[in-house]
mmCIF file with all atom_site columns, C-alpha atoms in Angstrom:
data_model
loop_
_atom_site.group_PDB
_atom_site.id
_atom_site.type_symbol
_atom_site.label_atom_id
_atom_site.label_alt_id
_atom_site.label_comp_id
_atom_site.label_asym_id
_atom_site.label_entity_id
_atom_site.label_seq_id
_atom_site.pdbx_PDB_ins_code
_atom_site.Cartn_x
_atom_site.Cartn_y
_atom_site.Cartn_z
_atom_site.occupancy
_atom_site.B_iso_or_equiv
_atom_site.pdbx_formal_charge
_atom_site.auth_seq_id
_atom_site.auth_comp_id
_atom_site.auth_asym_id
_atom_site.auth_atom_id
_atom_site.pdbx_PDB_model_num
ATOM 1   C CA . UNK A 1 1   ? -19.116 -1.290  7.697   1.00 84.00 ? 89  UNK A CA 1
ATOM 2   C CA . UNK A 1 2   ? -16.963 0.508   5.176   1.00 93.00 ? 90  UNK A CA 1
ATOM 3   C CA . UNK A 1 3   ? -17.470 0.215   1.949   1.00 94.00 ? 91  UNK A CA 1
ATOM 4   C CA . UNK A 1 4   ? -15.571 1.644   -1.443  1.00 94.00 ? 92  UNK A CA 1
ATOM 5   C CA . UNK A 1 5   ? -17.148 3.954   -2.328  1.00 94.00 ? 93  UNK A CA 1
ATOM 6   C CA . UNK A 1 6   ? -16.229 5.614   1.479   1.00 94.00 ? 94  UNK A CA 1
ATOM 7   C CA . UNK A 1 7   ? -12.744 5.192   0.310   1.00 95.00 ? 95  UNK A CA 1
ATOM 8   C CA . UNK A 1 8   ? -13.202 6.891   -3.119  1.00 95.00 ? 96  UNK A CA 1
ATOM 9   C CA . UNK A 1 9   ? -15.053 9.639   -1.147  1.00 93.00 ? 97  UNK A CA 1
ATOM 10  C CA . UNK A 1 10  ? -11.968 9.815   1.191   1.00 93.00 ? 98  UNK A CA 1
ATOM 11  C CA . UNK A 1 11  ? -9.476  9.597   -2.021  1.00 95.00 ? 99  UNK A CA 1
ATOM 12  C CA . UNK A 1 12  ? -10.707 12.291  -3.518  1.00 94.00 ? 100 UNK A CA 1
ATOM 13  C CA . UNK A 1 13  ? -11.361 14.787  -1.242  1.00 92.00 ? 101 UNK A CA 1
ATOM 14  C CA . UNK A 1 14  ? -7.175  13.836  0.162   1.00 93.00 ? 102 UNK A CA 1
ATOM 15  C CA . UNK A 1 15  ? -6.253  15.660  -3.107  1.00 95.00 ? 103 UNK A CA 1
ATOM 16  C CA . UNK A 1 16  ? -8.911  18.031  -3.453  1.00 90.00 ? 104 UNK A CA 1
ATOM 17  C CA . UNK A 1 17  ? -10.516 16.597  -6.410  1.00 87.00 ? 105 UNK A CA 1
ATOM 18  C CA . UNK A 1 18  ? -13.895 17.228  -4.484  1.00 87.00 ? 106 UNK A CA 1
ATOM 19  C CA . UNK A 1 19  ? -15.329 19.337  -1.251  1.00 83.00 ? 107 UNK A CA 1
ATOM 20  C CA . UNK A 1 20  ? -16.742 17.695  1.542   1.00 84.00 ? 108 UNK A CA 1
ATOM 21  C CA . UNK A 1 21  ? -19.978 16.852  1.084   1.00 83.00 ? 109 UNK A CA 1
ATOM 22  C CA . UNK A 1 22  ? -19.628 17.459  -2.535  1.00 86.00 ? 110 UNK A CA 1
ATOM 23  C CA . UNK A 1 23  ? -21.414 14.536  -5.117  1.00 89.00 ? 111 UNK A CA 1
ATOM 24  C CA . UNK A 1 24  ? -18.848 12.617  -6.894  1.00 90.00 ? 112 UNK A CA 1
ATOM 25  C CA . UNK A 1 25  ? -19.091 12.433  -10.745 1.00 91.00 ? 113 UNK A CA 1
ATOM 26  C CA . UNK A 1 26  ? -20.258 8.665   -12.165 1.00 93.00 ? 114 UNK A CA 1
ATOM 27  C CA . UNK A 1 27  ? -16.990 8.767   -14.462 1.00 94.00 ? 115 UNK A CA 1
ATOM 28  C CA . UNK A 1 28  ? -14.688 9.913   -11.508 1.00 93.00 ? 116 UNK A CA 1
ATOM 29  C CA . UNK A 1 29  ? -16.173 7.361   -9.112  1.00 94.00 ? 117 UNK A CA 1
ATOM 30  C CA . UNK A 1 30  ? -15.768 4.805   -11.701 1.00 95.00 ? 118 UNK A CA 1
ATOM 31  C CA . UNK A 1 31  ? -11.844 5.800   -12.538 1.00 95.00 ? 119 UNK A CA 1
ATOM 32  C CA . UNK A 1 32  ? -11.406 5.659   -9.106  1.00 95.00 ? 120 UNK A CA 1
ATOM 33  C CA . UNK A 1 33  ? -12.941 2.629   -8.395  1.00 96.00 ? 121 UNK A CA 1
ATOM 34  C CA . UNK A 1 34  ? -10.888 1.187   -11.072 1.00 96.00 ? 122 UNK A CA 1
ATOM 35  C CA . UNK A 1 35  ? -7.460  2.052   -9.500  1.00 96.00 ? 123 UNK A CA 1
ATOM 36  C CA . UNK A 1 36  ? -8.557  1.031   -5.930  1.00 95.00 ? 124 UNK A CA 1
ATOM 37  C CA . UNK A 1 37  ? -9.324  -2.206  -7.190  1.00 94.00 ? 125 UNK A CA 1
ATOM 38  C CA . UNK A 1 38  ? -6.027  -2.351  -9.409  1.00 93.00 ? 126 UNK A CA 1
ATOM 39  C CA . UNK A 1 39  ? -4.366  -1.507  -5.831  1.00 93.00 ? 127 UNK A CA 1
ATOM 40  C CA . UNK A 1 40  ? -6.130  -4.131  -3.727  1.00 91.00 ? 128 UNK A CA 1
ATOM 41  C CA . UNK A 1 41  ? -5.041  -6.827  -6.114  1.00 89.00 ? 129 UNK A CA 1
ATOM 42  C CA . UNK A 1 42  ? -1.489  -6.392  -5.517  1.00 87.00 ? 130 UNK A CA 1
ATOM 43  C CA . UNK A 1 43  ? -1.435  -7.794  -2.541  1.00 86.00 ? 131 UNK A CA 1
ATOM 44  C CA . UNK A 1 44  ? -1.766  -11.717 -2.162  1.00 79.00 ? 132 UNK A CA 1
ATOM 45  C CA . UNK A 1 45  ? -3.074  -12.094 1.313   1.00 76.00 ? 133 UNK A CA 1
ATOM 46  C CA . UNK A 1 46  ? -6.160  -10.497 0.790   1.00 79.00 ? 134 UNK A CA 1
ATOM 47  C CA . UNK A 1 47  ? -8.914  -12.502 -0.809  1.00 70.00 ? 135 UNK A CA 1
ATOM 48  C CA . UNK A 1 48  ? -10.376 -9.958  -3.498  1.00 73.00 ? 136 UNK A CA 1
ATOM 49  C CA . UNK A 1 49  ? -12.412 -9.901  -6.117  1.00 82.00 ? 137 UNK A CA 1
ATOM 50  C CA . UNK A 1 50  ? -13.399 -6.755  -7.956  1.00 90.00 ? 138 UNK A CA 1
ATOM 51  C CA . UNK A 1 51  ? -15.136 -4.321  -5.916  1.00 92.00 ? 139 UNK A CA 1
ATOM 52  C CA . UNK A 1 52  ? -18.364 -1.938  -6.985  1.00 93.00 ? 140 UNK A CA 1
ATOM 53  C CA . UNK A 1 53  ? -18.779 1.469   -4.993  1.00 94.00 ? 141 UNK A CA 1
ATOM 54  C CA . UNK A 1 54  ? -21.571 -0.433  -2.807  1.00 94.00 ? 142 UNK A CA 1
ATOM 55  C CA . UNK A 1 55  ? -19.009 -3.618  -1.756  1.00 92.00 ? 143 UNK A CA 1
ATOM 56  C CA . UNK A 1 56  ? -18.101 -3.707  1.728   1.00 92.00 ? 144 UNK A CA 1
ATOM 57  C CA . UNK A 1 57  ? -14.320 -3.591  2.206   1.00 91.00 ? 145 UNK A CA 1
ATOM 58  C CA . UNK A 1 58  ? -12.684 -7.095  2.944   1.00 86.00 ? 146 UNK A CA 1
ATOM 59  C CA . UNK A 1 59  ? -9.710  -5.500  4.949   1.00 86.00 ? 147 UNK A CA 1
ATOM 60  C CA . UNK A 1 60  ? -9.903  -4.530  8.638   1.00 88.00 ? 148 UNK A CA 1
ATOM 61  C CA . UNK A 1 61  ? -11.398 -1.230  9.288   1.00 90.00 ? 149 UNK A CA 1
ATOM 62  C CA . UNK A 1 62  ? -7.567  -0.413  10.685  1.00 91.00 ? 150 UNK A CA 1
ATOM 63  C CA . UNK A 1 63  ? -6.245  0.241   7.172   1.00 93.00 ? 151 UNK A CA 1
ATOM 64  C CA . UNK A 1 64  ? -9.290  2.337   5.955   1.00 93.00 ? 152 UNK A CA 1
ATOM 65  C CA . UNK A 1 65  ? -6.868  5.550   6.218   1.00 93.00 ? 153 UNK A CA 1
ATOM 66  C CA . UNK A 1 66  ? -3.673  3.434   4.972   1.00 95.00 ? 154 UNK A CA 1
ATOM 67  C CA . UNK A 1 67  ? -6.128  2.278   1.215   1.00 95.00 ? 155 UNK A CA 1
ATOM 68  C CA . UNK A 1 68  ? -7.339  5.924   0.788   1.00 96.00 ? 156 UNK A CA 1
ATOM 69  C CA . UNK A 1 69  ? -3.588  7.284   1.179   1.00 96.00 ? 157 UNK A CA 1
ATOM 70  C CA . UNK A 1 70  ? -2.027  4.748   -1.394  1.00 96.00 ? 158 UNK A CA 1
ATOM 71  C CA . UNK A 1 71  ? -5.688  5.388   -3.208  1.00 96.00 ? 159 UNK A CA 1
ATOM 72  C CA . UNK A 1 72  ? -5.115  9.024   -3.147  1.00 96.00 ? 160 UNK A CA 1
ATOM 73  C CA . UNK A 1 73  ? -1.514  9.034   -4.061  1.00 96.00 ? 161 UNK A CA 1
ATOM 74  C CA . UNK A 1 74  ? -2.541  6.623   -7.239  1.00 94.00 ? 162 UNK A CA 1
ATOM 75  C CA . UNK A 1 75  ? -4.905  8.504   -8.798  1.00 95.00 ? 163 UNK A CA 1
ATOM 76  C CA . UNK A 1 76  ? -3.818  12.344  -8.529  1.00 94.00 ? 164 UNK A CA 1
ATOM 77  C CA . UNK A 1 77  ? -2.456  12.348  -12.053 1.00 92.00 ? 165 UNK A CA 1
ATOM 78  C CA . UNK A 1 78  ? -5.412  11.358  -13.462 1.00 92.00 ? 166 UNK A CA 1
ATOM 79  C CA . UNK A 1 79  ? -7.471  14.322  -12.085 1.00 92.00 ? 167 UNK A CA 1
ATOM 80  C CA . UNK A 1 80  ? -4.416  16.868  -12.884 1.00 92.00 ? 168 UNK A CA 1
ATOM 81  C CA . UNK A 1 81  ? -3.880  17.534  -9.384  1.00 92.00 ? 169 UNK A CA 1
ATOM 82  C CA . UNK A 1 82  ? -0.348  17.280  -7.340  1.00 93.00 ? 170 UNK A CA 1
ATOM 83  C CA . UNK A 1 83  ? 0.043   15.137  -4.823  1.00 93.00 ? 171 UNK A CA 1
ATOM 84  C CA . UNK A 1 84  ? -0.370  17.241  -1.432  1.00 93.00 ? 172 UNK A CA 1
ATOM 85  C CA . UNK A 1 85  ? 2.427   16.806  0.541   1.00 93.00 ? 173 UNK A CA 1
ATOM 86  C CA . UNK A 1 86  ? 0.882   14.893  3.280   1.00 93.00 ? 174 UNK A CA 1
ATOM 87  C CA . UNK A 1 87  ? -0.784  12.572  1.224   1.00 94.00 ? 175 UNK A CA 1
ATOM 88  C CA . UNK A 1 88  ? 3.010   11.913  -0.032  1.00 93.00 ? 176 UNK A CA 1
ATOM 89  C CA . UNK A 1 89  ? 4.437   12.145  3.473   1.00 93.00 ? 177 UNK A CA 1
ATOM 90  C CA . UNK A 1 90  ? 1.643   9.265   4.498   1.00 94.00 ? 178 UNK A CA 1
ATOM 91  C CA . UNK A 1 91  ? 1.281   6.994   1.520   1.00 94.00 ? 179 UNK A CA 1
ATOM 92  C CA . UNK A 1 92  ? 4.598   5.283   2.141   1.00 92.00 ? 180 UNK A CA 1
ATOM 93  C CA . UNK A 1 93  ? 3.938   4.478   5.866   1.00 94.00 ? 181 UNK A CA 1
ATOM 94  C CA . UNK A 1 94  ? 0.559   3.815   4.922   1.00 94.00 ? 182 UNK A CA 1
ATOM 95  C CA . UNK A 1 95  ? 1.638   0.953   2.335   1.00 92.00 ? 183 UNK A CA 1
ATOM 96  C CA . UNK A 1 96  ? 4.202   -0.453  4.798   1.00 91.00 ? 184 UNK A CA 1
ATOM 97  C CA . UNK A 1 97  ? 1.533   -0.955  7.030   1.00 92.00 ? 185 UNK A CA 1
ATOM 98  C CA . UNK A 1 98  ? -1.164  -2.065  4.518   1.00 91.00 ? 186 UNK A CA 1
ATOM 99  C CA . UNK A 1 99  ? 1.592   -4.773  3.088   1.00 90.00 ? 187 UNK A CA 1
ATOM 100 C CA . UNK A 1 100 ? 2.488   -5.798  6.390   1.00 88.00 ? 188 UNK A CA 1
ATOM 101 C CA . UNK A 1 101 ? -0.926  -7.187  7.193   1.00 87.00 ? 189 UNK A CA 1
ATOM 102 C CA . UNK A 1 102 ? -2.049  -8.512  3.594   1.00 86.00 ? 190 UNK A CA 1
ATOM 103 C CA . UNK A 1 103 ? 1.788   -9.341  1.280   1.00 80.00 ? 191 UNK A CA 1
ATOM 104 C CA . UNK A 1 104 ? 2.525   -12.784 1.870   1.00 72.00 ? 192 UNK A CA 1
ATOM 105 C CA . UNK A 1 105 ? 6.476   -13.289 0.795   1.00 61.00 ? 193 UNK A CA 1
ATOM 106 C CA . UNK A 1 106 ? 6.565   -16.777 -0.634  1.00 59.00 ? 194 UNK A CA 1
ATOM 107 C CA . UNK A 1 107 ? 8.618   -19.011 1.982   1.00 59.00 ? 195 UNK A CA 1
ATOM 108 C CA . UNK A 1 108 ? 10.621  -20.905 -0.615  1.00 59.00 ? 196 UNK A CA 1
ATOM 109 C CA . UNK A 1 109 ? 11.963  -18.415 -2.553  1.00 55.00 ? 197 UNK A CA 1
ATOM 110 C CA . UNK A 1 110 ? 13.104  -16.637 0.962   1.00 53.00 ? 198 UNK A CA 1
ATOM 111 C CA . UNK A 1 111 ? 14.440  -20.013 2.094   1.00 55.00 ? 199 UNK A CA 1
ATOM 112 C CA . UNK A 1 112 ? 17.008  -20.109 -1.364  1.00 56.00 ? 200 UNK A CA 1
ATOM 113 C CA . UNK A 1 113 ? 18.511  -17.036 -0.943  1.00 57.00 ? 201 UNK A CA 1
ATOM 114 C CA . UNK A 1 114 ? 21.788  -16.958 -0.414  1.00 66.00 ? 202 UNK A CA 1
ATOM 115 C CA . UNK A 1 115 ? 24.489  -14.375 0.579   1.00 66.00 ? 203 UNK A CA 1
ATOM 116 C CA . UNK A 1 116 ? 27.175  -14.360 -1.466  1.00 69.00 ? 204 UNK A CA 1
ATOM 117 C CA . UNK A 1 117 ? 30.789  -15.509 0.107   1.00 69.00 ? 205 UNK A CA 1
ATOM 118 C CA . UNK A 1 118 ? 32.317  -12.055 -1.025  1.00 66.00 ? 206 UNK A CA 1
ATOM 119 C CA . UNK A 1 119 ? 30.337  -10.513 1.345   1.00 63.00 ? 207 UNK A CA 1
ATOM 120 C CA . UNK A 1 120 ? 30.845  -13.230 4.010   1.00 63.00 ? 208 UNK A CA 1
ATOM 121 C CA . UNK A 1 121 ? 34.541  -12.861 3.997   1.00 67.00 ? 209 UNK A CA 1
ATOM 122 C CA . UNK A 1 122 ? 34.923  -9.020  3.306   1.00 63.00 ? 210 UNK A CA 1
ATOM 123 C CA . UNK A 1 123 ? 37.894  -8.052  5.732   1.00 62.00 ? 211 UNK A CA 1
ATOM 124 C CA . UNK A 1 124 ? 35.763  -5.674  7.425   1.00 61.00 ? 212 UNK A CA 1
ATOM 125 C CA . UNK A 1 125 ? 33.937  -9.105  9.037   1.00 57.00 ? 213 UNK A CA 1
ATOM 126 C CA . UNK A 1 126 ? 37.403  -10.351 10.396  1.00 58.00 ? 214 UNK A CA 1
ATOM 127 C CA . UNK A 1 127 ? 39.573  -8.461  13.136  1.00 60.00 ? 215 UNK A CA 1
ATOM 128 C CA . UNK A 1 128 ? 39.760  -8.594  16.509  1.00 60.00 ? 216 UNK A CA 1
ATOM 129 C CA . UNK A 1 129 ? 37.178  -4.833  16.594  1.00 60.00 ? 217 UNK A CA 1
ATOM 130 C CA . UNK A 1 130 ? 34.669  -7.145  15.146  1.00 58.00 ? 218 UNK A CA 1
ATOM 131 C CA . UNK A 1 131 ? 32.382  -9.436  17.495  1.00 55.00 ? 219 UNK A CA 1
ATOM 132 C CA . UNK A 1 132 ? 32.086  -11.934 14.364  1.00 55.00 ? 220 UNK A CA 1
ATOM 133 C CA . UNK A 1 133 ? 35.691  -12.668 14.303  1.00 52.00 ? 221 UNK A CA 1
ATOM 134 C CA . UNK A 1 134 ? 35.320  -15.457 16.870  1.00 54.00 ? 222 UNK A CA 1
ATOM 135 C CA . UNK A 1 135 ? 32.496  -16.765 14.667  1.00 55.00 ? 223 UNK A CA 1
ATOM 136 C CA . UNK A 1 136 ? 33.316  -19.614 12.493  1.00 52.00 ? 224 UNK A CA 1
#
């Protein structure tokens, strides 16, 4: 069972803000707690409340790595340290993933979209090179 404050630990040692093994500072616990949870609630498909460092994580075990990337990525200005480029070469991957499983895109609003008919009718959609041509 994971809980937060394993992926605080993991946060802050992906930028170096502490060594392995290393105790974590109440204040920078609590900073970082604070942004973790401010992350967690932007997604509406995962039922969260406001987590302490002892709360058991309410996301699969899967995305672990993908919160302490985004985590990590979040909070490295705060503790004056650059983002290291892996961190910044996984964070982006890691939220695709993350949103994948937990951002629910309201149906409705999806279902009134519409495409402009500018873009329907551009000549480039029309010719006998293009399979759409025959399409009505």
């Amino acid at each position: 069972m994971t809980t937060a404050r394993d992926i605080v630990n993991r946060s802050l040692r992906l930028i170096v803000a502490v060594s392995p093994g290393q105790p974590i500072a109440a204040d920078d616990a609590e900073t970082t707690l604070t942004a973790l949870n401010a992350i967690l609630h932007r997604y509406d498909g995962l039922a969260h409340t406001d987590y302490t460092l002892d709360t058991a994580t309410a996301f699969d075990d899967r995305h672990n790595g993908d919160v302490a990337y985004m985590l990590a990525y979040e909070i490295s200005s705060e503790f004056g340290r650059d983002v290291p480029p892996v961190v910044a070469k996984e964070r982006a991957q890691a939220q695709s993933r993350f949103a994948a499983a937990y951002q629910y895109a309201d149906i409705n609003a999806s279902l009134a979209m519409k495409v402009d008919a500018g873009l329907r009718n551009m000549p480039s959609q029309h010719g006998p090179a293009n399979y759409r041509s025959s399409i009505s």
